[in-house]
Coordinates of N, CA and C in Angstrom, one line a residue:
M566 N 48.0 -21.0 81.0 CA 47.6 -22.2 80.3 C 48.4 -22.4 79.1
G567 N 48.5 -23.7 78.8 CA 49.2 -24.1 77.6 C 48.4 -23.9 76.3
S568 N 49.0 -24.0 75.2 CA 48.3 -23.7 74.0 C 47.2 -24.8 73.7
T569 N 47.5 -26.0 74.1 CA 46.5 -27.1 73.9 C 45.3 -26.9 74.8
T570 N 45.6 -26.5 76.0 CA 44.5 -26.2 77.0 C 43.6 -25.1 76.5
D571 N 44.2 -24.0 76.0 CA 43.5 -22.9 75.4 C 42.6 -23.3 74.2
K572 N 43.2 -24.2 73.4 CA 42.4 -24.6 72.2 C 41.3 -25.5 72.6
I573 N 41.5 -26.4 73.5 CA 40.4 -27.3 74.0 C 39.3 -26.5 74.7
S574 N 39.7 -25.6 75.6 CA 38.7 -24.8 76.2 C 37.9 -23.9 75.2
G575 N 38.7 -23.4 74.3 CA 38.0 -22.6 73.2 C 37.0 -23.3 72.4
K576 N 37.4 -24.5 72.0 CA 36.4 -25.3 71.2 C 35.2 -25.7 72.1
A577 N 35.4 -26.0 73.3 CA 34.3 -26.3 74.2 C 33.3 -25.2 74.4
N578 N 33.9 -24.0 74.5 CA 33.1 -22.8 74.6 C 32.3 -22.5 73.3
E579 N 33.0 -22.7 72.2 CA 32.4 -22.5 70.9 C 31.1 -23.4 70.8
I580 N 31.3 -24.7 71.1 CA 30.2 -25.6 71.0 C 29.1 -25.3 71.9
A581 N 29.5 -25.0 73.2 CA 28.4 -24.6 74.2 C 27.7 -23.4 73.7
G582 N 28.4 -22.4 73.2 CA 27.8 -21.2 72.7 C 26.8 -21.4 71.6
K583 N 27.2 -22.2 70.6 CA 26.4 -22.5 69.5 C 25.1 -23.3 70.0
T584 N 25.3 -24.2 71.0 CA 24.2 -24.9 71.5 C 23.2 -24.0 72.2
K585 N 23.7 -23.0 73.0 CA 22.8 -22.1 73.6 C 22.1 -21.2 72.6
Q586 N 22.8 -20.8 71.6 CA 22.1 -20.0 70.5 C 21.0 -20.8 69.9
A587 N 21.2 -22.1 69.6 CA 20.2 -22.9 69.0 C 19.0 -23.1 69.9
V588 N 19.2 -23.3 71.2 CA 18.2 -23.4 72.2 C 17.4 -22.1 72.3
G589 N 18.1 -21.0 72.3 CA 17.5 -19.7 72.4 C 16.6 -19.4 71.2
K590 N 17.1 -19.8 70.0 CA 16.4 -19.7 68.8 C 15.1 -20.5 68.8
A591 N 15.2 -21.8 69.2 CA 14.1 -22.7 69.2 C 13.0 -22.3 70.2
T592 N 13.4 -21.7 71.3 CA 12.5 -21.3 72.3 C 12.1 -19.8 72.2
G593 N 12.7 -19.1 71.4 CA 12.4 -17.7 71.2 C 13.0 -16.8 72.4
D594 N 14.0 -17.4 73.1 CA 14.6 -16.7 74.2 C 15.8 -15.9 73.7
N595 N 15.6 -14.6 73.5 CA 16.7 -13.8 73.0 C 17.9 -13.7 73.9
A596 N 17.6 -13.7 75.2 CA 18.7 -13.6 76.2 C 19.6 -14.8 76.1
T597 N 19.1 -16.0 76.0 CA 19.9 -17.2 75.8 C 20.7 -17.2 74.5
R598 N 20.1 -16.7 73.5 CA 20.8 -16.6 72.2 C 22.0 -15.6 72.4
A599 N 21.8 -14.5 73.0 CA 22.8 -13.5 73.3 C 24.0 -14.1 74.1
K600 N 23.6 -14.8 75.2 CA 24.6 -15.5 76.0 C 25.4 -16.5 75.2
G601 N 24.7 -17.2 74.3 CA 25.4 -18.2 73.5 C 26.4 -17.5 72.5
A602 N 26.0 -16.4 72.0 CA 26.9 -15.6 71.1 C 28.1 -15.2 71.8
V603 N 27.9 -14.7 73.0 CA 29.1 -14.2 73.8 C 30.0 -15.4 74.1
Q604 N 29.4 -16.5 74.5 CA 30.2 -17.7 74.8 C 31.0 -18.2 73.6
E605 N 30.3 -18.2 72.5 CA 31.0 -18.6 71.2 C 32.1 -17.7 70.9
A606 N 31.9 -16.4 71.0 CA 33.0 -15.4 70.8 C 34.2 -15.7 71.7
K607 N 33.9 -15.9 73.0 CA 34.9 -16.2 74.0 C 35.7 -17.4 73.5
G608 N 35.0 -18.5 73.1 CA 35.7 -19.7 72.6 C 36.6 -19.4 71.4
K609 N 36.1 -18.6 70.5 CA 36.9 -18.3 69.3 C 38.2 -17.5 69.7
S610 N 38.0 -16.7 70.7 CA 39.2 -15.9 71.2 C 40.2 -16.9 71.9
Q611 N 39.7 -17.8 72.7 CA 40.6 -18.8 73.4 C 41.3 -19.6 72.3
T612 N 40.6 -20.1 71.3 CA 41.2 -20.9 70.3 C 42.3 -20.1 69.6
A613 N 42.0 -18.8 69.3 CA 43.0 -18.0 68.6 C 44.2 -17.8 69.5
K614 N 44.0 -17.6 70.8 CA 45.1 -17.5 71.7 C 46.0 -18.7 71.7
G615 N 45.4 -19.9 71.7 CA 46.2 -21.1 71.7 C 47.0 -21.2 70.4
N616 N 46.4 -20.9 69.3 CA 47.1 -20.9 68.0 C 48.2 -19.9 68.0
A617 N 48.0 -18.7 68.6 CA 49.1 -17.7 68.6 C 50.3 -18.2 69.5
K618 N 49.9 -18.9 70.6 CA 51.0 -19.5 71.4 C 51.8 -20.5 70.7
D619 N 51.1 -21.3 69.9 CA 51.9 -22.3 69.1 C 52.8 -21.6 68.1
K620 N 52.3 -20.6 67.4 CA 53.1 -19.9 66.4 C 54.3 -19.2 67.1
L621 N 54.1 -18.6 68.2 CA 55.2 -18.0 68.9 C 56.2 -19.0 69.4
K622 N 55.8 -20.2 69.9 CA 56.7 -21.2 70.3 C 57.5 -21.7 69.1
D623 N 56.8 -21.9 67.9 CA 57.5 -22.4 66.7 C 58.6 -21.4 66.3
A624 N 58.3 -20.1 66.4 CA 59.2 -19.0 66.0 C 60.4 -19.0 66.9
V625 N 60.2 -19.2 68.2 CA 61.3 -19.2 69.2 C 62.1 -20.4 69.0
D626 N 61.5 -21.6 68.7 CA 62.2 -22.8 68.5 C 63.1 -22.7 67.3
R627 N 62.8 -22.0 66.3 CA 63.6 -21.8 65.0 C 64.8 -21.0 65.2
M628 N 64.9 -20.2 66.3 CA 66.0 -19.3 66.5 C 67.2 -20.0 66.9

């Protein structure tokens, strides 16, 4: 995947995870809250991966 794809997927997972956590909190469903937290963490990881790819590409381009 490209860096932009990673960042878009990451943000989508972060938003979906936060939404699941809110639904879980509102309904008292701890399993949904936990799934949301995992999905949000996955999204943050994807976003970081995309940012790292950008930095690596910039560094290579400067050589």
